[in-house]
Backbone as numpy.savetxt, mean C-alpha at the origin, in Angstrom:
# Nx Ny Nz CAx CAy CAz Cx Cy Cz
7.12 26.46 9.60 6.63 26.70 10.93 6.54 25.39 11.71
6.01 24.33 11.07 5.90 23.06 11.76 7.27 22.46 12.07
8.24 22.76 11.23 9.59 22.29 11.49 10.17 22.87 12.76
9.89 24.13 13.03 10.36 24.75 14.27 9.67 24.13 15.48
8.39 23.86 15.34 7.66 23.23 16.44 8.18 21.82 16.68
8.45 21.08 15.61 8.98 19.73 15.74 10.37 19.74 16.37
11.18 20.75 16.04 12.51 20.86 16.64 12.42 21.22 18.11
11.42 22.01 18.47 11.26 22.41 19.87 10.71 21.27 20.72
9.87 20.43 20.14 9.26 19.33 20.89 9.32 18.05 20.05
10.51 17.43 19.96 10.66 16.28 19.07 9.83 15.07 19.50
9.64 14.87 20.80 8.85 13.73 21.26 7.40 13.88 20.82
6.84 15.07 21.00 5.45 15.31 20.60 5.30 15.20 19.08
6.29 15.69 18.35 6.23 15.60 16.88 6.30 14.14 16.42
7.16 13.36 17.04 7.25 11.94 16.70 5.99 11.18 17.05
5.42 11.52 18.22 4.16 10.91 18.64 3.05 11.23 17.64
2.95 12.49 17.23 1.93 12.91 16.26 2.16 12.24 14.91
3.41 12.17 14.48 3.72 11.53 13.20 3.35 10.05 13.23
3.58 9.39 14.36 3.22 7.98 14.49 1.72 7.79 14.35
0.94 8.65 14.99 -0.52 8.55 14.88 -1.01 8.84 13.47
-0.41 9.83 12.82 -0.82 10.16 11.46 -0.51 9.00 10.51
0.67 8.43 10.62 1.04 7.30 9.76 0.13 6.11 10.04
-0.20 5.88 11.31 -1.11 4.80 11.65 -2.47 4.97 11.01
-3.02 6.18 11.08 -4.33 6.42 10.47 -4.27 6.34 8.95
-3.18 6.77 8.36 -3.03 6.64 6.90 -3.04 5.17 6.50
-2.34 4.33 7.26 -2.34 2.89 6.97 -3.73 2.30 7.13
-4.43 2.66 8.21 -5.77 2.10 8.45 -6.73 2.51 7.33
-6.76 3.79 7.02 -7.68 4.28 5.99 -7.33 3.68 4.63
-6.06 3.65 4.29 -5.64 3.06 3.01 -5.95 1.58 2.95
-5.77 0.87 4.05 -6.08 -0.56 4.08 -7.57 -0.83 3.92
-8.40 -0.01 4.59 -9.85 -0.19 4.46 -10.29 0.09 3.02
-9.74 1.14 2.42 -10.08 1.45 1.03 -9.66 0.29 0.12
-8.49 -0.27 0.37 -8.02 -1.38 -0.47 -8.89 -2.62 -0.29
-9.31 -2.90 0.96 -10.17 -4.05 1.21 -11.51 -3.88 0.49
-12.13 -2.71 0.66 -13.42 -2.46 0.01 -13.28 -2.54 -1.51
-12.22 -1.97 -2.03 -12.00 -1.99 -3.48 -11.81 -3.41 -4.00
-11.05 -4.21 -3.27 -10.82 -5.58 -3.74 -12.07 -6.44 -3.63
-12.93 -6.15 -2.65 -14.18 -6.91 -2.54 -15.21 -6.49 -3.59
-15.18 -5.24 -3.98 -16.13 -4.75 -4.99 -15.73 -5.14 -6.40
-14.44 -5.25 -6.66 -13.94 -5.55 -8.00 -13.13 -6.84 -7.94
-13.82 -7.94 -7.91 -13.15 -9.23 -7.77 -12.58 -9.69 -9.11
-11.44 -9.13 -9.43 -10.75 -9.53 -10.64 -9.69 -10.55 -10.32
-8.84 -10.82 -11.28 -7.74 -11.76 -11.02 -6.83 -11.22 -9.92
-6.54 -12.05 -8.95 -5.63 -11.67 -7.89 -6.24 -10.80 -6.80
-7.57 -10.77 -6.70 -8.17 -9.90 -5.69 -7.83 -10.38 -4.27
-7.55 -11.66 -4.11 -7.21 -12.17 -2.78 -5.91 -11.53 -2.29
-4.95 -11.36 -3.20 -3.68 -10.74 -2.80 -3.89 -9.28 -2.42
-4.76 -8.61 -3.14 -5.08 -7.23 -2.81 -5.79 -7.15 -1.46
-6.66 -8.10 -1.19 -7.36 -8.17 0.08 -6.38 -8.40 1.22
-5.43 -9.31 1.04 -4.42 -9.58 2.06 -3.58 -8.34 2.32
-3.20 -7.62 1.27 -2.42 -6.39 1.44 -3.21 -5.35 2.24
-4.50 -5.27 2.01 -5.33 -4.34 2.77 -5.41 -4.71 4.24
-5.55 -5.99 4.52 -5.60 -6.45 5.91 -4.27 -6.17 6.61
-3.17 -6.40 5.92 -1.85 -6.12 6.51 -1.72 -4.63 6.81
-2.21 -3.77 5.92 -2.14 -2.33 6.16 -2.97 -1.93 7.37
-4.15 -2.51 7.51 -5.00 -2.19 8.66 -4.33 -2.66 9.95
-3.73 -3.84 9.93 -3.04 -4.35 11.12 -1.85 -3.49 11.50
-1.05 -3.09 10.50 0.11 -2.25 10.78 -0.34 -0.89 11.33
-1.37 -0.31 10.75 -1.90 0.95 11.26 -2.48 0.82 12.64
-3.18 -0.29 12.90 -3.73 -0.53 14.23 -2.65 -0.65 15.29
-1.54 -1.28 14.94 -0.41 -1.35 15.88 0.14 0.04 16.19
0.28 0.85 15.17 0.82 2.20 15.38 -0.12 3.06 16.22
-1.43 2.92 15.98 -2.40 3.72 16.74 -2.56 3.17 18.16
-2.61 1.86 18.29 -2.83 1.24 19.58 -1.65 1.36 20.53
-0.46 1.34 19.99 0.76 1.43 20.80 1.64 2.57 20.28
1.20 3.82 20.46 1.94 4.91 19.84 3.35 5.12 20.40
3.55 4.86 21.69 4.90 5.03 22.23 5.84 3.96 21.69
5.37 2.73 21.66 6.18 1.67 21.05 6.29 1.91 19.55
5.21 2.43 18.96 5.23 2.73 17.53 6.24 3.80 17.19
6.42 4.74 18.11 7.42 5.78 17.90 8.81 5.16 17.78
9.05 4.14 18.55 10.34 3.46 18.51 10.40 2.47 17.34
9.29 1.78 17.08 9.27 0.71 16.10 8.77 1.13 14.73
8.54 2.41 14.49 7.95 2.86 13.24 8.76 2.40 12.03
10.04 2.46 12.12 10.88 2.06 11.00 10.71 0.58 10.69
10.66 -0.25 11.70 10.53 -1.69 11.49 9.14 -2.01 10.96
8.10 -1.38 11.53 6.73 -1.64 11.08 6.54 -1.20 9.64
7.03 -0.02 9.31 6.89 0.48 7.94 7.69 -0.40 6.98
8.87 -0.80 7.37 9.68 -1.69 6.53 9.00 -3.03 6.30
8.43 -3.61 7.36 7.72 -4.88 7.22 6.49 -4.73 6.34
5.79 -3.60 6.50 4.62 -3.36 5.65 5.02 -3.26 4.18
6.08 -2.49 3.89 6.50 -2.35 2.50 6.97 -3.68 1.92
7.62 -4.50 2.72 8.04 -5.82 2.25 6.82 -6.69 1.95
5.85 -6.71 2.85 4.63 -7.50 2.63 3.85 -6.96 1.43
3.81 -5.65 1.30 3.11 -5.03 0.18 3.79 -5.41 -1.14
5.11 -5.43 -1.14 5.84 -5.80 -2.36 5.56 -7.25 -2.74
5.54 -8.14 -1.76 5.29 -9.55 -2.05 3.87 -9.75 -2.59
2.88 -9.14 -1.91 1.51 -9.30 -2.38 1.30 -8.63 -3.74
1.96 -7.51 -3.98 1.85 -6.84 -5.27 2.47 -7.69 -6.38
3.54 -8.39 -6.06 4.17 -9.28 -7.04 3.20 -10.39 -7.45
2.57 -11.03 -6.46 1.63 -12.09 -6.78 0.38 -11.55 -7.46
-0.05 -10.36 -7.09 -1.19 -9.73 -7.76 -0.85 -9.47 -9.22
0.33 -8.94 -9.48 0.75 -8.67 -10.86 0.86 -9.97 -11.66
1.33 -11.03 -11.03 1.44 -12.31 -11.72 0.05 -12.85 -12.06
-0.90 -12.67 -11.15 -2.26 -13.16 -11.41 -2.94 -12.33 -12.47
-2.77 -11.02 -12.43 -3.39 -10.15 -13.42 -2.72 -10.31 -14.77
-1.43 -10.56 -14.78 -0.69 -10.71 -16.03 -1.17 -11.88 -16.86
-1.72 -12.89 -16.23 -2.22 -14.05 -16.97 -3.46 -13.70 -17.79
-4.28 -12.78 -17.29 -5.50 -12.42 -17.99 -5.52 -10.97 -18.43
-4.39 -10.32 -18.33 -4.33 -8.90 -18.65 -4.12 -8.64 -20.13
-3.53 -7.51 -20.44 -3.33 -7.12 -21.82 -1.87 -7.32 -22.22
-1.69 -7.71 -23.48 -0.35 -7.88 -24.03 -0.28 -7.16 -25.37
0.88 -6.64 -25.71 0.98 -5.99 -27.03 0.99 -7.03 -28.14
0.21 -6.79 -29.19 0.22 -7.67 -30.36 1.33 -7.27 -31.31
1.33 -6.01 -31.70 2.36 -5.54 -32.61 2.53 -4.05 -32.42
3.66 -3.56 -32.82 3.91 -2.13 -32.72 3.34 -1.44 -33.96
2.53 -0.44 -33.73 1.97 0.33 -34.84 2.98 1.43 -35.18
3.44 1.45 -36.40 4.50 2.39 -36.78 4.02 3.84 -36.78
2.72 4.08 -36.88 2.21 5.45 -36.87 2.12 6.03 -35.46
2.13 5.19 -34.46 2.02 5.64 -33.08 3.30 5.31 -32.35
3.54 6.03 -31.27 4.74 5.76 -30.49 4.53 4.63 -29.50
3.25 4.28 -29.19 2.98 3.20 -28.25 2.51 1.96 -29.00
2.74 0.78 -28.42 2.30 -0.44 -29.10 0.79 -0.57 -29.10
0.28 -1.38 -30.02 -1.15 -1.66 -30.10 -1.46 -2.73 -29.06
-2.47 -2.49 -28.23 -2.80 -3.41 -27.15 -4.10 -4.12 -27.47
-4.20 -5.35 -27.01 -5.46 -6.08 -27.14 -5.62 -6.98 -25.93
-6.81 -7.41 -25.70 -7.09 -8.29 -24.57 -6.67 -9.70 -24.94
-6.00 -10.37 -24.01 -5.49 -11.72 -24.27 -6.37 -12.76 -23.59
-7.66 -12.70 -23.84 -8.57 -13.64 -23.19 -9.00 -14.71 -24.12
């Protein structure tokens, strides 16, 4: 049913989609910021930066919905690129203090894990 409405009014559907994506970015960014501040583990700064970037990208989409309708692809692409970079550094920071397999247990299909601290 929504597909028929979107086909009948593509501008309105694009405008609504831009606002929805903007709010998803803002809410997800706020959740990520709060989570990274509450659980300050290794690499929390990178998680915090990713949250701020998500809030900024969502704010642009909400604040400028007509431009966002045109620029949604570029904004989403830039966000995913920034998210990938920050996730890479977060994984590198967590990997230093995270878990590593010691040895494979032959009775189980998964390796035996231990803390490498």
